[in-house]
XYZ file of C-alpha atoms in Angstrom:
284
model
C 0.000 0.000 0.000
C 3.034 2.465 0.968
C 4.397 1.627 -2.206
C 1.719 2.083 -4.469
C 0.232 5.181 -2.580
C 4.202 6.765 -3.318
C 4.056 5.699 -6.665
C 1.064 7.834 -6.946
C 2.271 10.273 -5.132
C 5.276 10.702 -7.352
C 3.189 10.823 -10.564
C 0.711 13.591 -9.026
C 4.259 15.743 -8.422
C 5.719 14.759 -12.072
C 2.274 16.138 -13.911
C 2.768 19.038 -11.916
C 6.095 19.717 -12.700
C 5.135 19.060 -16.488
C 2.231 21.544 -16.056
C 4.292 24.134 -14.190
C 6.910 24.166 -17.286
C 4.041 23.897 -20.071
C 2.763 26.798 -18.333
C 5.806 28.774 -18.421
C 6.378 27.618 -22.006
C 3.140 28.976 -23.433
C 3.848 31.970 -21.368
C 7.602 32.340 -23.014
C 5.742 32.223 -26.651
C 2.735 34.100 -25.664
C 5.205 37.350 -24.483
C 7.852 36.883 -27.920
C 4.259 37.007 -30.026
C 3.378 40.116 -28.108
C 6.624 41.567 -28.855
C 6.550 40.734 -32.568
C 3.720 42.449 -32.670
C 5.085 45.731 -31.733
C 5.428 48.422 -34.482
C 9.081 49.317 -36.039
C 10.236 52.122 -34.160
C 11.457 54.956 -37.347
C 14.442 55.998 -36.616
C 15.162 59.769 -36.634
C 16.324 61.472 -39.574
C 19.768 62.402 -39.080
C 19.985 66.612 -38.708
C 21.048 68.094 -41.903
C 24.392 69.609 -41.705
C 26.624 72.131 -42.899
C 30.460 71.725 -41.386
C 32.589 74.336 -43.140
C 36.013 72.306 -44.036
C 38.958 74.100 -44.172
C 41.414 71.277 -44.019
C 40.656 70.000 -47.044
C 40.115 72.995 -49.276
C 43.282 74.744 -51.085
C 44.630 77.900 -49.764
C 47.730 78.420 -52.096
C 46.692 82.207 -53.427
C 43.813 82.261 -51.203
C 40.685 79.954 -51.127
C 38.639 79.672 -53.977
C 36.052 76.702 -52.247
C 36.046 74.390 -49.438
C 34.263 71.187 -48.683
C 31.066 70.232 -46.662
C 32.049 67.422 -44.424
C 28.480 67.060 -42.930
C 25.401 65.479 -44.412
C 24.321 68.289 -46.584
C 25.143 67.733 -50.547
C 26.336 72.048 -50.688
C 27.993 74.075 -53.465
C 30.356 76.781 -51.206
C 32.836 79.150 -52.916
C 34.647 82.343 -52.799
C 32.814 85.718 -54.069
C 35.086 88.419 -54.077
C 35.261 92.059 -55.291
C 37.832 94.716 -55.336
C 40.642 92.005 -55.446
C 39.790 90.774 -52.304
C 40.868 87.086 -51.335
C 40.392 84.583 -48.262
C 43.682 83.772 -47.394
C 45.128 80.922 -44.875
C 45.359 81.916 -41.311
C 46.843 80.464 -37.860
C 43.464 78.440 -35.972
C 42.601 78.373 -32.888
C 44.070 75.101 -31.958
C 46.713 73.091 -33.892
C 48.450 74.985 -36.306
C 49.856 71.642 -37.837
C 46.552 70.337 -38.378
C 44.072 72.944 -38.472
C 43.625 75.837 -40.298
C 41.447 78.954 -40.015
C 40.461 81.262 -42.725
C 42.016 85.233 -42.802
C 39.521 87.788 -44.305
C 40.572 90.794 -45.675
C 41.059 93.643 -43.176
C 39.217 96.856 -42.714
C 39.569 99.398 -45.488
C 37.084 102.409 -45.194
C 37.219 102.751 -49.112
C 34.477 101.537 -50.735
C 36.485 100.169 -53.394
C 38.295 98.337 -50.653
C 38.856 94.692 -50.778
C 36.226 91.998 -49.774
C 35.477 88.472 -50.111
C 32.570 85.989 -48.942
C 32.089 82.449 -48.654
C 29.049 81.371 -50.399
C 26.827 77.986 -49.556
C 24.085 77.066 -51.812
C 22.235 73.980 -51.877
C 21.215 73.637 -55.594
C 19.267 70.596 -55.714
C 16.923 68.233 -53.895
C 15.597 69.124 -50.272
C 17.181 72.514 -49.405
C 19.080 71.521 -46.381
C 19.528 75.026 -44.954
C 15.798 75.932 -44.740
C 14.712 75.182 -41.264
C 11.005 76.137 -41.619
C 9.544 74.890 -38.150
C 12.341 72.618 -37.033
C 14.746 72.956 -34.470
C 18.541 74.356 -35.596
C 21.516 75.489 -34.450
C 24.480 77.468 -36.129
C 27.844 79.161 -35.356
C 31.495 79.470 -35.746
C 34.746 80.306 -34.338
C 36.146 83.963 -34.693
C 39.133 85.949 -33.996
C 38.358 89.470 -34.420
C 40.805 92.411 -36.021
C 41.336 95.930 -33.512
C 39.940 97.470 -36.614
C 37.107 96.370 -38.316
C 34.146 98.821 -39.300
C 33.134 102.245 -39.894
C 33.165 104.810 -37.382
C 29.920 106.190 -38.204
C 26.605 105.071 -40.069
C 26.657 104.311 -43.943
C 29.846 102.878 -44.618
C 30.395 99.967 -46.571
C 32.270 97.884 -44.078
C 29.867 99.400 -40.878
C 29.856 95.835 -39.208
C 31.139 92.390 -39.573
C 28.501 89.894 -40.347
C 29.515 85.842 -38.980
C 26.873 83.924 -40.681
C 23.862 85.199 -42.319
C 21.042 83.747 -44.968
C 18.524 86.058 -45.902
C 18.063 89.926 -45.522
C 16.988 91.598 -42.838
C 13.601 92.777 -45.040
C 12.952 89.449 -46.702
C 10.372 86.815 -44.906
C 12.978 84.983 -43.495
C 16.655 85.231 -42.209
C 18.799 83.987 -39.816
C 22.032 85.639 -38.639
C 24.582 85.997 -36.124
C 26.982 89.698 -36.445
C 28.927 91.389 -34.451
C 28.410 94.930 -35.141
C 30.068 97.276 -32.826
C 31.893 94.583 -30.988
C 28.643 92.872 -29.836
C 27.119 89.517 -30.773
C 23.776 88.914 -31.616
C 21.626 86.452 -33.024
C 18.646 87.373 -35.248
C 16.055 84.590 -36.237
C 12.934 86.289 -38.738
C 10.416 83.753 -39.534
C 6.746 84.142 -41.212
C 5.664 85.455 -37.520
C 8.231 87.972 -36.357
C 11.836 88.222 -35.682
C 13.212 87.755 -32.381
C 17.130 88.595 -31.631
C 19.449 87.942 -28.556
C 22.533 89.477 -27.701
C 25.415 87.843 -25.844
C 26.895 90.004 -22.674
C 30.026 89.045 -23.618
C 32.300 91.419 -25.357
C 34.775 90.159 -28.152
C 38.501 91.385 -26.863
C 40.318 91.614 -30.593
C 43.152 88.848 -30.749
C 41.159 86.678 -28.890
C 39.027 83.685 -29.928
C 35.581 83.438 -29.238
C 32.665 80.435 -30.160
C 29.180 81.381 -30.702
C 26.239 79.323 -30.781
C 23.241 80.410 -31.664
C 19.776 77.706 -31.394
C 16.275 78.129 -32.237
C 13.862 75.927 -30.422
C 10.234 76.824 -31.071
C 10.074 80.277 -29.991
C 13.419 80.222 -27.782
C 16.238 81.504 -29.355
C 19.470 81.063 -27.557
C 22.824 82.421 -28.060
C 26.223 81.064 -26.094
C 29.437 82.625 -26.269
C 32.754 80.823 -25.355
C 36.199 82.546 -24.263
C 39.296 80.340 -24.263
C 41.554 81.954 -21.303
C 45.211 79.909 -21.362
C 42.850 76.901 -23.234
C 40.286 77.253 -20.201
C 36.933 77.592 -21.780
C 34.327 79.986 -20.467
C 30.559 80.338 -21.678
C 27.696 82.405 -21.000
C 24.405 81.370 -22.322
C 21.522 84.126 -22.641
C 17.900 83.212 -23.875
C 14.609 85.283 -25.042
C 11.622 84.297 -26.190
C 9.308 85.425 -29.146
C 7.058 84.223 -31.475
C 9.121 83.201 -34.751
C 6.951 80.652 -36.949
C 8.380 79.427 -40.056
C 11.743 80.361 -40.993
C 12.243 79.570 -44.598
C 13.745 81.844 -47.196
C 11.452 82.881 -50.681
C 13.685 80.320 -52.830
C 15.945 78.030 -52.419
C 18.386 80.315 -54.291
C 18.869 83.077 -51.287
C 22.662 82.148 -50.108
C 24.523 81.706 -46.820
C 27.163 83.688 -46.816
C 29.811 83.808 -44.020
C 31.679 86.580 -42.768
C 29.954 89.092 -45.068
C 26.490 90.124 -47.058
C 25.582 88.892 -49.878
C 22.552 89.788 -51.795
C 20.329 87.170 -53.930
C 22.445 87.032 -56.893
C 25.434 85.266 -54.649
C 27.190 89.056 -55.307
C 28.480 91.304 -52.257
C 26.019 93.677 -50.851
C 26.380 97.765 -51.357
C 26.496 97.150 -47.433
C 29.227 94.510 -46.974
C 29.797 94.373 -43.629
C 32.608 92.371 -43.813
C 34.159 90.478 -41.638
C 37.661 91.606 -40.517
C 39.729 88.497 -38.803
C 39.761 84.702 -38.448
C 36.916 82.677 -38.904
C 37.205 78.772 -38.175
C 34.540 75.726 -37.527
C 31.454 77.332 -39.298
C 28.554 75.049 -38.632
C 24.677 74.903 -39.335
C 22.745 71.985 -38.207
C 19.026 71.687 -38.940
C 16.649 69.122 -36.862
C-alpha cells in the first residue's frame, strides 16, 4: 500500500512539474508574439548639416572653395570684389593640423577689398531651410582691432559671422557682431526675435558662438578660451518666430559678409575683418 500510494504520489508531483513548465512555455511564446507584434520604431532622420572644411580645401593664393564634411550635398565658394581674397590663417588650436580662414582687413574705401564664402544647396531638399524645425548654427572667430566704420553708412559698418537672408525678406537667420557685440537674429513668417550675448569680443582673442532656435526660444552662447580654459555664458529670449524659410531656395549663406540674392556682395558689406574657423549649421 506504501508503495503504491508513493508511486502515486510521485506521478501527481511529475504532472505538476510538467504543467508548471508547459505553463511557463506557453507563457515564453505568448510574451515573444506580443513583442513581434510591436510596431518598427522609425528611426530619426539624421539633422542636416553644414560643417565648413577648411582642411581640405586649397589655400595656395587664397581659397577659392572648401568642402562640406556634414550630411548636406552644398555648393560653397569664394565671391570676391575689389581684389579681395580669403587667405590661410593660424586656428585656434593646432596649427599643424588645423587651419582657419584670414579675411581681408578693414579698409574704409568703398572700393576696398572683400570676399565671402558662399553655400548654396542647388538641388533636392534645401538643407539650410529650417522652416519649423529645431537648428543650431555658429562658428569660431578671432576678431581684427579694426574692423568697421566709425559712423553710419559705410560699406564695411559691421562684420557679419553667418547670415542667410536679408533683414527685409520673410525669413533670415544671422549671427553679427556689429560694434563689438554679438547677436543672433532669427525672422520667420511670424516675427523676428534677436538675442545678444553680454560678452564682449577682446580683438586677438578667440571666441565660439552658438546660436539655437527651439520653437520660440532663441538662444545664443558665447565661449572665451583663457590659457585653453573655456568659459561660456548662455543668454535666452523668447518670441514668437513661426516658419523660418527663405522665398527660394536660391537666397545664399554667406559667411563673414552680405551677400545679396544674386550670390554678389552687398552695397552694405559688412565684412568680416579676422579669423573665422569651424562654421557650422545643423538643422533638426
Amino acid at each position: 500500500m506504501r508503495s503504491a500510494r508513493a508511486g502515486r504520489a510521485s506521478a501527481t508531483a511529475a504532472c505538476l512539474v510538467l504543467s508548471l513548465a508547459a505553463a511557463l512555455s506557453l507563457g515564453g511564446v505568448s510574451t515573444v508574439a506580443h513583442a513581434a507584434q510591436e510596431p518598427a520604431r522609425t528611426p530619426k532622420a539624421p539633422p542636416r548639416q553644414l560643417e565648413l572644411d577648411i582642411e581640405q580645401a586649397a589655400p595656395v593664393g587664397g581659397y577659392t572653395s572648401f568642402v562640406n564634411s556634414g550630411s548636406a550635398v552644398l555648393h560653397i565658394s569664394v565671391v570676391t570684389d575689389g581684389g579681395g581674397a580669403l587667405l590661410d590663417a593660424r586656428p585656434r588650436i593646432d596649427p599643424a593640423s588645423d587651419r582657419a580662414v584670414r579675411y581681408p582687413r578693414y579698409n574704409s574705401d568703398p572700393a576696398a577689398p572683400h570676399a565671402v564664402i558662399q553655400v548654396v544647396d542647388r538641388r533636392g531638399t534645401d538643407n539650410l531651410d529650417p522652416g519649423l524645425q529645431p537648428f543650431r548654427f555658429g562658428a569660431d572667430f578671432n576678431l581684427d582691432a579694426l574692423s568697421e566704420d566709425a559712423g553710419p553708412g559705410g560699406r564695411d559698418n559691421g562684420d557679419n559671422l553667418i547670415q542667410r537672408g536679408l533683414f527685409n525678406q520673410q525669413a533670415q537667420y544671422k549671427i553679427q557682431l556689429d560694434h563689438r557685440i554679438v547677436t543672433c537674429r532669427v525672422k520667420g513668417s511670424l516675427g523676428a526675435v534677436a538675442v545678444s550675448s553680454s560678452v564682449h569680443p577682446v580683438p586677438g582673442t578667440w571666441y565660439r558662438v552658438q546660436c539655437s532656435r527651439q520653437d520660440d526660444q532663441l538662444t545664443i552662447v558665447v565661449t572665451r578660451w583663457d590659457d585653453g580654459v573655456p568659459t561660456s555664458l548662455r543668454q535666452s529670449v523668447s518670441g514668437t518666430i513661426g516658419v523660418v524659410s527663405p522665398v527660394t531656395r536660391t537666397v545664399p549663406v554667406s559667411i563673414g559678409g552680405k551677400l545679396a540674392r544674386q550670390g554678389v556682395i552687398n552695397g552694405a558689406s559688412d565684412q568680416f575683418n579676422g579669423r573665422i574657423d569651424n562654421v557650422f549649421i545643423r538643422v533638426g
